[in-house]
Amino acid sequence: MRTDSKLSRMLHVLLHMARQNKIFTSEEIAHMLSTNAVVVRRTMAGLKSAGFIQSEKGPKGGWHLIVDLEKITLLDIYNAVGEPTIFAIGNERENPDCGVERVVNAALEDAMQQAQTILLTRLKSTTLADLAFQFDQICKNRIDKA
């Protein structure tokens, strides 16, 4: 089981935006994510449409966060990036001729549906502020150990 990398990548970007409180260019984000700026702009468009970020044009332009972290859930981000596929496993064929394969497909489909419901519920109850707090704790612990 894996979450779509687009979701985790955008969470990564948004937390950096929140903690650094600056405008990030598409090129900076692309470098951060080891991708290219075109991919970044396409993905950021969904976050912009959802009202989470804003873009500034011009030589000092880029992307910045415009909403309180307490008001954005992980489910909001999931929806804004296009409700990516949650599970990498699935049925090979929708309507197999083999009865065994039909039974196996039904069992796997039921299990994946239950797991998806649990995951989406968890995403709905977790805010970006929750993640930011956990990140801050990691940073504090590193400082305390130094």
Short mmCIF file of N, CA and C in Angstrom, two decimals:
data_model
loop_
_atom_site.label_atom_id
_atom_site.label_comp_id
_atom_site.label_asym_id
_atom_site.label_seq_id
_atom_site.Cartn_x
_atom_site.Cartn_y
_atom_site.Cartn_z
N MET A 1 0.85 -1.18 0.00
CA MET A 1 0.00 0.00 0.00
C MET A 1 0.89 1.24 0.00
N ARG A 2 0.51 2.23 -0.81
CA ARG A 2 1.25 3.48 -0.83
C ARG A 2 0.29 4.61 -1.16
N THR A 3 0.58 5.78 -0.63
CA THR A 3 -0.18 6.94 -1.05
C THR A 3 0.49 7.50 -2.28
N ASP A 4 -0.27 8.16 -3.10
CA ASP A 4 0.28 8.73 -4.32
C ASP A 4 1.37 9.73 -3.98
N SER A 5 2.46 9.69 -4.69
CA SER A 5 3.57 10.58 -4.39
C SER A 5 3.19 12.05 -4.58
N LYS A 6 2.22 12.33 -5.44
CA LYS A 6 1.80 13.72 -5.64
C LYS A 6 1.25 14.31 -4.35
N LEU A 7 0.49 13.53 -3.61
CA LEU A 7 -0.05 14.00 -2.34
C LEU A 7 1.07 14.26 -1.34
N SER A 8 1.96 13.31 -1.15
CA SER A 8 3.03 13.49 -0.18
C SER A 8 3.97 14.62 -0.60
N ARG A 9 4.20 14.77 -1.88
CA ARG A 9 5.05 15.86 -2.36
C ARG A 9 4.43 17.22 -2.07
N MET A 10 3.14 17.34 -2.28
CA MET A 10 2.50 18.64 -2.02
C MET A 10 2.43 18.94 -0.53
N LEU A 11 2.27 17.93 0.29
CA LEU A 11 2.32 18.15 1.74
C LEU A 11 3.71 18.64 2.13
N HIS A 12 4.71 18.06 1.55
CA HIS A 12 6.10 18.45 1.79
C HIS A 12 6.29 19.94 1.43
N VAL A 13 5.84 20.32 0.26
CA VAL A 13 5.97 21.70 -0.21
C VAL A 13 5.21 22.67 0.70
N LEU A 14 3.99 22.34 1.03
CA LEU A 14 3.18 23.24 1.85
C LEU A 14 3.79 23.44 3.24
N LEU A 15 4.35 22.39 3.81
CA LEU A 15 4.99 22.55 5.11
C LEU A 15 6.24 23.42 5.03
N HIS A 16 7.00 23.26 3.96
CA HIS A 16 8.15 24.16 3.77
C HIS A 16 7.68 25.60 3.62
N MET A 17 6.61 25.81 2.86
CA MET A 17 6.07 27.16 2.69
C MET A 17 5.66 27.74 4.03
N ALA A 18 5.01 26.94 4.82
CA ALA A 18 4.52 27.41 6.12
C ALA A 18 5.66 27.76 7.06
N ARG A 19 6.70 26.95 7.06
CA ARG A 19 7.78 27.16 8.01
C ARG A 19 8.78 28.22 7.56
N GLN A 20 8.93 28.41 6.27
CA GLN A 20 9.89 29.39 5.79
C GLN A 20 9.25 30.73 5.47
N ASN A 21 7.93 30.74 5.37
CA ASN A 21 7.16 31.97 5.17
C ASN A 21 7.79 32.87 4.09
N LYS A 22 7.97 32.29 2.92
CA LYS A 22 8.52 33.05 1.80
C LYS A 22 7.86 32.59 0.51
N ILE A 23 8.12 33.31 -0.55
CA ILE A 23 7.62 32.92 -1.86
C ILE A 23 8.62 31.95 -2.48
N PHE A 24 8.11 30.84 -2.99
CA PHE A 24 8.94 29.83 -3.64
C PHE A 24 8.66 29.85 -5.14
N THR A 25 9.71 29.87 -5.94
CA THR A 25 9.52 29.78 -7.39
C THR A 25 9.23 28.33 -7.76
N SER A 26 8.67 28.13 -8.93
CA SER A 26 8.43 26.78 -9.42
C SER A 26 9.75 26.02 -9.53
N GLU A 27 10.80 26.72 -9.89
CA GLU A 27 12.11 26.09 -10.03
C GLU A 27 12.64 25.63 -8.67
N GLU A 28 12.46 26.44 -7.62
CA GLU A 28 12.90 26.04 -6.28
C GLU A 28 12.14 24.81 -5.81
N ILE A 29 10.84 24.80 -6.06
CA ILE A 29 10.02 23.65 -5.65
C ILE A 29 10.42 22.42 -6.45
N ALA A 30 10.65 22.61 -7.74
CA ALA A 30 11.06 21.49 -8.59
C ALA A 30 12.37 20.89 -8.09
N HIS A 31 13.31 21.75 -7.71
CA HIS A 31 14.59 21.27 -7.17
C HIS A 31 14.36 20.50 -5.87
N MET A 32 13.50 21.03 -5.02
CA MET A 32 13.18 20.39 -3.74
C MET A 32 12.61 18.99 -3.95
N LEU A 33 11.80 18.83 -5.01
CA LEU A 33 11.10 17.57 -5.25
C LEU A 33 11.77 16.69 -6.31
N SER A 34 12.89 17.14 -6.84
CA SER A 34 13.58 16.40 -7.91
C SER A 34 12.67 16.13 -9.10
N THR A 35 12.04 17.18 -9.56
CA THR A 35 11.17 17.09 -10.74
C THR A 35 11.41 18.34 -11.57
N ASN A 36 10.52 18.63 -12.52
CA ASN A 36 10.71 19.86 -13.29
C ASN A 36 9.60 20.87 -13.00
N ALA A 37 9.86 22.10 -13.35
CA ALA A 37 8.98 23.21 -12.99
C ALA A 37 7.60 23.09 -13.64
N VAL A 38 7.52 22.48 -14.82
CA VAL A 38 6.23 22.32 -15.48
C VAL A 38 5.31 21.41 -14.65
N VAL A 39 5.87 20.33 -14.13
CA VAL A 39 5.10 19.42 -13.27
C VAL A 39 4.64 20.17 -12.02
N VAL A 40 5.51 20.96 -11.45
CA VAL A 40 5.17 21.74 -10.27
C VAL A 40 4.01 22.68 -10.56
N ARG A 41 4.09 23.43 -11.65
CA ARG A 41 3.03 24.38 -11.97
C ARG A 41 1.68 23.69 -12.17
N ARG A 42 1.70 22.53 -12.83
CA ARG A 42 0.44 21.79 -13.04
C ARG A 42 -0.17 21.37 -11.71
N THR A 43 0.66 20.86 -10.82
CA THR A 43 0.16 20.39 -9.53
C THR A 43 -0.26 21.55 -8.64
N MET A 44 0.50 22.62 -8.65
CA MET A 44 0.18 23.78 -7.83
C MET A 44 -1.14 24.42 -8.26
N ALA A 45 -1.50 24.26 -9.52
CA ALA A 45 -2.75 24.83 -10.02
C ALA A 45 -3.95 24.32 -9.22
N GLY A 46 -3.94 23.05 -8.85
CA GLY A 46 -5.03 22.50 -8.04
C GLY A 46 -5.09 23.10 -6.66
N LEU A 47 -3.93 23.32 -6.07
CA LEU A 47 -3.88 23.94 -4.75
C LEU A 47 -4.31 25.40 -4.81
N LYS A 48 -3.98 26.05 -5.92
CA LYS A 48 -4.40 27.45 -6.11
C LYS A 48 -5.91 27.52 -6.29
N SER A 49 -6.47 26.64 -7.10
CA SER A 49 -7.93 26.61 -7.30
C SER A 49 -8.68 26.35 -6.00
N ALA A 50 -8.07 25.57 -5.12
CA ALA A 50 -8.70 25.27 -3.82
C ALA A 50 -8.57 26.44 -2.85
N GLY A 51 -7.77 27.44 -3.20
CA GLY A 51 -7.62 28.61 -2.35
C GLY A 51 -6.58 28.47 -1.25
N PHE A 52 -5.65 27.51 -1.40
CA PHE A 52 -4.63 27.28 -0.38
C PHE A 52 -3.36 28.07 -0.63
N ILE A 53 -3.06 28.30 -1.88
CA ILE A 53 -1.85 29.03 -2.25
C ILE A 53 -2.20 30.12 -3.25
N GLN A 54 -1.26 31.01 -3.44
CA GLN A 54 -1.43 32.09 -4.40
C GLN A 54 -0.14 32.19 -5.20
N SER A 55 -0.26 32.62 -6.43
CA SER A 55 0.94 32.82 -7.24
C SER A 55 1.13 34.30 -7.50
N GLU A 56 2.38 34.70 -7.50
CA GLU A 56 2.76 36.07 -7.81
C GLU A 56 3.58 36.04 -9.09
N LYS A 57 3.28 36.93 -10.02
CA LYS A 57 4.02 36.99 -11.28
C LYS A 57 5.18 37.96 -11.16
N GLY A 58 6.10 37.84 -12.09
CA GLY A 58 7.21 38.78 -12.14
C GLY A 58 8.50 38.20 -11.62
N PRO A 59 9.56 39.02 -11.65
CA PRO A 59 10.89 38.54 -11.26
C PRO A 59 10.98 38.08 -9.80
N LYS A 60 10.16 38.61 -8.94
CA LYS A 60 10.17 38.18 -7.53
C LYS A 60 8.97 37.30 -7.23
N GLY A 61 8.38 36.75 -8.30
CA GLY A 61 7.16 35.96 -8.18
C GLY A 61 7.40 34.53 -7.75
N GLY A 62 6.30 33.84 -7.56
CA GLY A 62 6.33 32.44 -7.16
C GLY A 62 5.06 32.08 -6.42
N TRP A 63 5.15 31.07 -5.61
CA TRP A 63 4.00 30.52 -4.88
C TRP A 63 4.16 30.77 -3.39
N HIS A 64 3.02 31.05 -2.72
CA HIS A 64 3.05 31.16 -1.26
C HIS A 64 1.71 30.73 -0.68
N LEU A 65 1.78 30.28 0.55
CA LEU A 65 0.63 29.78 1.29
C LEU A 65 -0.22 30.95 1.74
N ILE A 66 -1.55 30.84 1.60
CA ILE A 66 -2.42 31.96 1.99
C ILE A 66 -3.51 31.56 2.98
N VAL A 67 -3.44 30.38 3.53
CA VAL A 67 -4.47 29.93 4.45
C VAL A 67 -3.83 29.38 5.73
N ASP A 68 -4.56 29.51 6.82
CA ASP A 68 -4.12 29.01 8.12
C ASP A 68 -3.99 27.49 8.07
N LEU A 69 -2.90 26.97 8.60
CA LEU A 69 -2.66 25.53 8.59
C LEU A 69 -3.74 24.74 9.33
N GLU A 70 -4.36 25.37 10.32
CA GLU A 70 -5.45 24.71 11.07
C GLU A 70 -6.67 24.45 10.19
N LYS A 71 -6.78 25.19 9.09
CA LYS A 71 -7.98 25.10 8.25
C LYS A 71 -7.82 24.17 7.06
N ILE A 72 -6.65 23.58 6.90
CA ILE A 72 -6.42 22.68 5.77
C ILE A 72 -6.19 21.27 6.29
N THR A 73 -7.04 20.35 5.85
CA THR A 73 -6.83 18.95 6.22
C THR A 73 -6.06 18.25 5.11
N LEU A 74 -5.51 17.10 5.47
CA LEU A 74 -4.83 16.31 4.46
C LEU A 74 -5.81 15.85 3.39
N LEU A 75 -7.06 15.66 3.76
CA LEU A 75 -8.08 15.31 2.77
C LEU A 75 -8.30 16.47 1.79
N ASP A 76 -8.26 17.71 2.29
CA ASP A 76 -8.38 18.86 1.40
C ASP A 76 -7.28 18.85 0.34
N ILE A 77 -6.07 18.55 0.76
CA ILE A 77 -4.94 18.51 -0.16
C ILE A 77 -5.11 17.34 -1.13
N TYR A 78 -5.51 16.20 -0.62
CA TYR A 78 -5.78 15.03 -1.46
C TYR A 78 -6.77 15.39 -2.56
N ASN A 79 -7.85 16.06 -2.19
CA ASN A 79 -8.85 16.47 -3.18
C ASN A 79 -8.29 17.51 -4.16
N ALA A 80 -7.51 18.45 -3.65
CA ALA A 80 -6.97 19.53 -4.49
C ALA A 80 -5.98 19.02 -5.53
N VAL A 81 -5.26 17.94 -5.23
CA VAL A 81 -4.31 17.42 -6.20
C VAL A 81 -4.93 16.36 -7.11
N GLY A 82 -6.23 16.22 -7.05
CA GLY A 82 -6.93 15.37 -8.02
C GLY A 82 -7.29 13.99 -7.54
N GLU A 83 -7.46 13.81 -6.23
CA GLU A 83 -7.85 12.52 -5.66
C GLU A 83 -7.06 11.37 -6.28
N PRO A 84 -5.74 11.37 -6.06
CA PRO A 84 -4.90 10.33 -6.66
C PRO A 84 -5.23 8.95 -6.13
N THR A 85 -4.81 7.94 -6.88
CA THR A 85 -4.99 6.55 -6.48
C THR A 85 -4.27 6.29 -5.16
N ILE A 86 -4.97 5.68 -4.25
CA ILE A 86 -4.40 5.41 -2.93
C ILE A 86 -3.63 4.10 -2.92
N PHE A 87 -4.14 3.09 -3.57
CA PHE A 87 -3.51 1.78 -3.53
C PHE A 87 -2.92 1.41 -4.88
N ALA A 88 -1.75 0.81 -4.84
CA ALA A 88 -1.08 0.38 -6.07
C ALA A 88 -1.52 -1.03 -6.48
N ILE A 89 -2.25 -1.73 -5.61
CA ILE A 89 -2.71 -3.07 -5.96
C ILE A 89 -4.15 -2.99 -6.42
N GLY A 90 -4.55 -3.97 -7.18
CA GLY A 90 -5.93 -4.00 -7.66
C GLY A 90 -6.17 -5.25 -8.49
N ASN A 91 -7.38 -5.36 -8.97
CA ASN A 91 -7.75 -6.51 -9.78
C ASN A 91 -7.15 -6.40 -11.17
N GLU A 92 -6.66 -7.56 -11.66
CA GLU A 92 -6.10 -7.56 -13.01
C GLU A 92 -7.20 -7.43 -14.06
N ARG A 93 -8.31 -8.10 -13.83
CA ARG A 93 -9.43 -8.04 -14.78
C ARG A 93 -10.72 -7.79 -14.01
N GLU A 94 -11.54 -6.93 -14.54
CA GLU A 94 -12.81 -6.58 -13.89
C GLU A 94 -13.78 -7.76 -13.84
N ASN A 95 -13.93 -8.49 -14.93
CA ASN A 95 -14.90 -9.58 -15.02
C ASN A 95 -14.22 -10.87 -15.46
N PRO A 96 -13.47 -11.50 -14.57
CA PRO A 96 -12.76 -12.71 -14.96
C PRO A 96 -13.71 -13.88 -15.19
N ASP A 97 -13.31 -14.80 -16.06
CA ASP A 97 -14.10 -16.01 -16.33
C ASP A 97 -13.93 -17.04 -15.21
N CYS A 98 -12.81 -17.00 -14.52
CA CYS A 98 -12.49 -17.97 -13.48
C CYS A 98 -13.22 -17.60 -12.18
N GLY A 99 -13.95 -18.56 -11.62
CA GLY A 99 -14.66 -18.34 -10.37
C GLY A 99 -13.74 -18.02 -9.21
N VAL A 100 -12.57 -18.67 -9.16
CA VAL A 100 -11.60 -18.42 -8.09
C VAL A 100 -11.14 -16.97 -8.16
N GLU A 101 -10.83 -16.51 -9.37
CA GLU A 101 -10.37 -15.13 -9.53
C GLU A 101 -11.47 -14.14 -9.12
N ARG A 102 -12.71 -14.46 -9.41
CA ARG A 102 -13.82 -13.58 -9.00
C ARG A 102 -13.91 -13.48 -7.48
N VAL A 103 -13.76 -14.60 -6.79
CA VAL A 103 -13.81 -14.62 -5.32
C VAL A 103 -12.63 -13.83 -4.75
N VAL A 104 -11.43 -14.05 -5.29
CA VAL A 104 -10.24 -13.33 -4.83
C VAL A 104 -10.43 -11.83 -5.07
N ASN A 105 -10.88 -11.45 -6.26
CA ASN A 105 -11.10 -10.04 -6.58
C ASN A 105 -12.09 -9.40 -5.61
N ALA A 106 -13.16 -10.11 -5.30
CA ALA A 106 -14.17 -9.57 -4.39
C ALA A 106 -13.59 -9.36 -3.00
N ALA A 107 -12.80 -10.32 -2.53
CA ALA A 107 -12.19 -10.20 -1.20
C ALA A 107 -11.22 -9.03 -1.16
N LEU A 108 -10.38 -8.91 -2.18
CA LEU A 108 -9.42 -7.81 -2.21
C LEU A 108 -10.12 -6.46 -2.35
N GLU A 109 -11.14 -6.40 -3.17
CA GLU A 109 -11.88 -5.15 -3.36
C GLU A 109 -12.52 -4.71 -2.05
N ASP A 110 -13.12 -5.65 -1.32
CA ASP A 110 -13.74 -5.32 -0.03
C ASP A 110 -12.69 -4.81 0.95
N ALA A 111 -11.56 -5.50 1.05
CA ALA A 111 -10.51 -5.09 1.98
C ALA A 111 -9.96 -3.71 1.60
N MET A 112 -9.74 -3.47 0.32
CA MET A 112 -9.20 -2.17 -0.11
C MET A 112 -10.22 -1.06 0.12
N GLN A 113 -11.49 -1.35 -0.06
CA GLN A 113 -12.52 -0.34 0.17
C GLN A 113 -12.58 0.05 1.65
N GLN A 114 -12.50 -0.94 2.53
CA GLN A 114 -12.48 -0.66 3.97
C GLN A 114 -11.24 0.14 4.37
N ALA A 115 -10.10 -0.26 3.83
CA ALA A 115 -8.85 0.45 4.14
C ALA A 115 -8.90 1.89 3.62
N GLN A 116 -9.44 2.09 2.43
CA GLN A 116 -9.55 3.43 1.87
C GLN A 116 -10.45 4.31 2.73
N THR A 117 -11.54 3.75 3.22
CA THR A 117 -12.44 4.51 4.09
C THR A 117 -11.72 4.95 5.36
N ILE A 118 -10.95 4.05 5.95
CA ILE A 118 -10.19 4.38 7.16
C ILE A 118 -9.17 5.47 6.86
N LEU A 119 -8.44 5.32 5.75
CA LEU A 119 -7.41 6.30 5.39
C LEU A 119 -8.02 7.67 5.12
N LEU A 120 -9.09 7.73 4.37
CA LEU A 120 -9.72 9.03 4.06
C LEU A 120 -10.27 9.68 5.33
N THR A 121 -10.78 8.89 6.25
CA THR A 121 -11.24 9.43 7.53
C THR A 121 -10.08 10.03 8.30
N ARG A 122 -8.95 9.35 8.29
CA ARG A 122 -7.75 9.86 8.98
C ARG A 122 -7.25 11.15 8.31
N LEU A 123 -7.23 11.18 6.98
CA LEU A 123 -6.81 12.38 6.27
C LEU A 123 -7.72 13.56 6.60
N LYS A 124 -9.00 13.28 6.77
CA LYS A 124 -9.96 14.34 7.09
C LYS A 124 -9.74 14.89 8.49
N SER A 125 -9.23 14.08 9.40
CA SER A 125 -9.07 14.51 10.78
C SER A 125 -7.68 15.07 11.09
N THR A 126 -6.80 15.09 10.11
CA THR A 126 -5.44 15.58 10.30
C THR A 126 -5.25 16.88 9.53
N THR A 127 -4.79 17.91 10.22
CA THR A 127 -4.56 19.20 9.55
C THR A 127 -3.07 19.38 9.25
N LEU A 128 -2.80 20.35 8.40
CA LEU A 128 -1.40 20.70 8.17
C LEU A 128 -0.75 21.21 9.45
N ALA A 129 -1.54 21.84 10.30
CA ALA A 129 -1.02 22.31 11.59
C ALA A 129 -0.53 21.12 12.43
N ASP A 130 -1.23 20.00 12.36
CA ASP A 130 -0.79 18.80 13.08
C ASP A 130 0.59 18.35 12.59
N LEU A 131 0.78 18.34 11.29
CA LEU A 131 2.07 17.94 10.73
C LEU A 131 3.15 18.96 11.08
N ALA A 132 2.80 20.24 11.01
CA ALA A 132 3.76 21.29 11.34
C ALA A 132 4.21 21.15 12.80
N PHE A 133 3.28 20.83 13.69
CA PHE A 133 3.62 20.63 15.10
C PHE A 133 4.60 19.47 15.26
N GLN A 134 4.30 18.36 14.57
CA GLN A 134 5.19 17.19 14.65
C GLN A 134 6.59 17.53 14.11
N PHE A 135 6.64 18.29 13.03
CA PHE A 135 7.92 18.72 12.47
C PHE A 135 8.67 19.60 13.47
N ASP A 136 7.95 20.53 14.07
CA ASP A 136 8.57 21.42 15.06
C ASP A 136 9.15 20.61 16.22
N GLN A 137 8.45 19.56 16.64
CA GLN A 137 8.93 18.71 17.73
C GLN A 137 10.24 18.01 17.33
N ILE A 138 10.31 17.54 16.11
CA ILE A 138 11.54 16.89 15.63
C ILE A 138 12.69 17.88 15.67
N CYS A 139 12.44 19.10 15.19
CA CYS A 139 13.49 20.13 15.20
C CYS A 139 13.91 20.47 16.62
N LYS A 140 12.95 20.59 17.52
CA LYS A 140 13.25 20.90 18.92
C LYS A 140 14.08 19.78 19.55
N ASN A 141 13.72 18.54 19.27
CA ASN A 141 14.48 17.41 19.82
C ASN A 141 15.91 17.39 19.32
N ARG A 142 16.11 17.75 18.06
CA ARG A 142 17.47 17.80 17.51
C ARG A 142 18.31 18.89 18.20
N ILE A 143 17.67 20.01 18.44
CA ILE A 143 18.37 21.11 19.13
C ILE A 143 18.71 20.72 20.56
N ASP A 144 17.74 20.08 21.25
CA ASP A 144 17.96 19.67 22.62
C ASP A 144 19.10 18.65 22.75
N LYS A 145 19.25 17.80 21.73
CA LYS A 145 20.30 16.78 21.76
C LYS A 145 21.67 17.34 21.40
N ALA A 146 21.69 18.49 20.75
CA ALA A 146 22.98 19.07 20.30
C ALA A 146 23.75 19.72 21.42
#
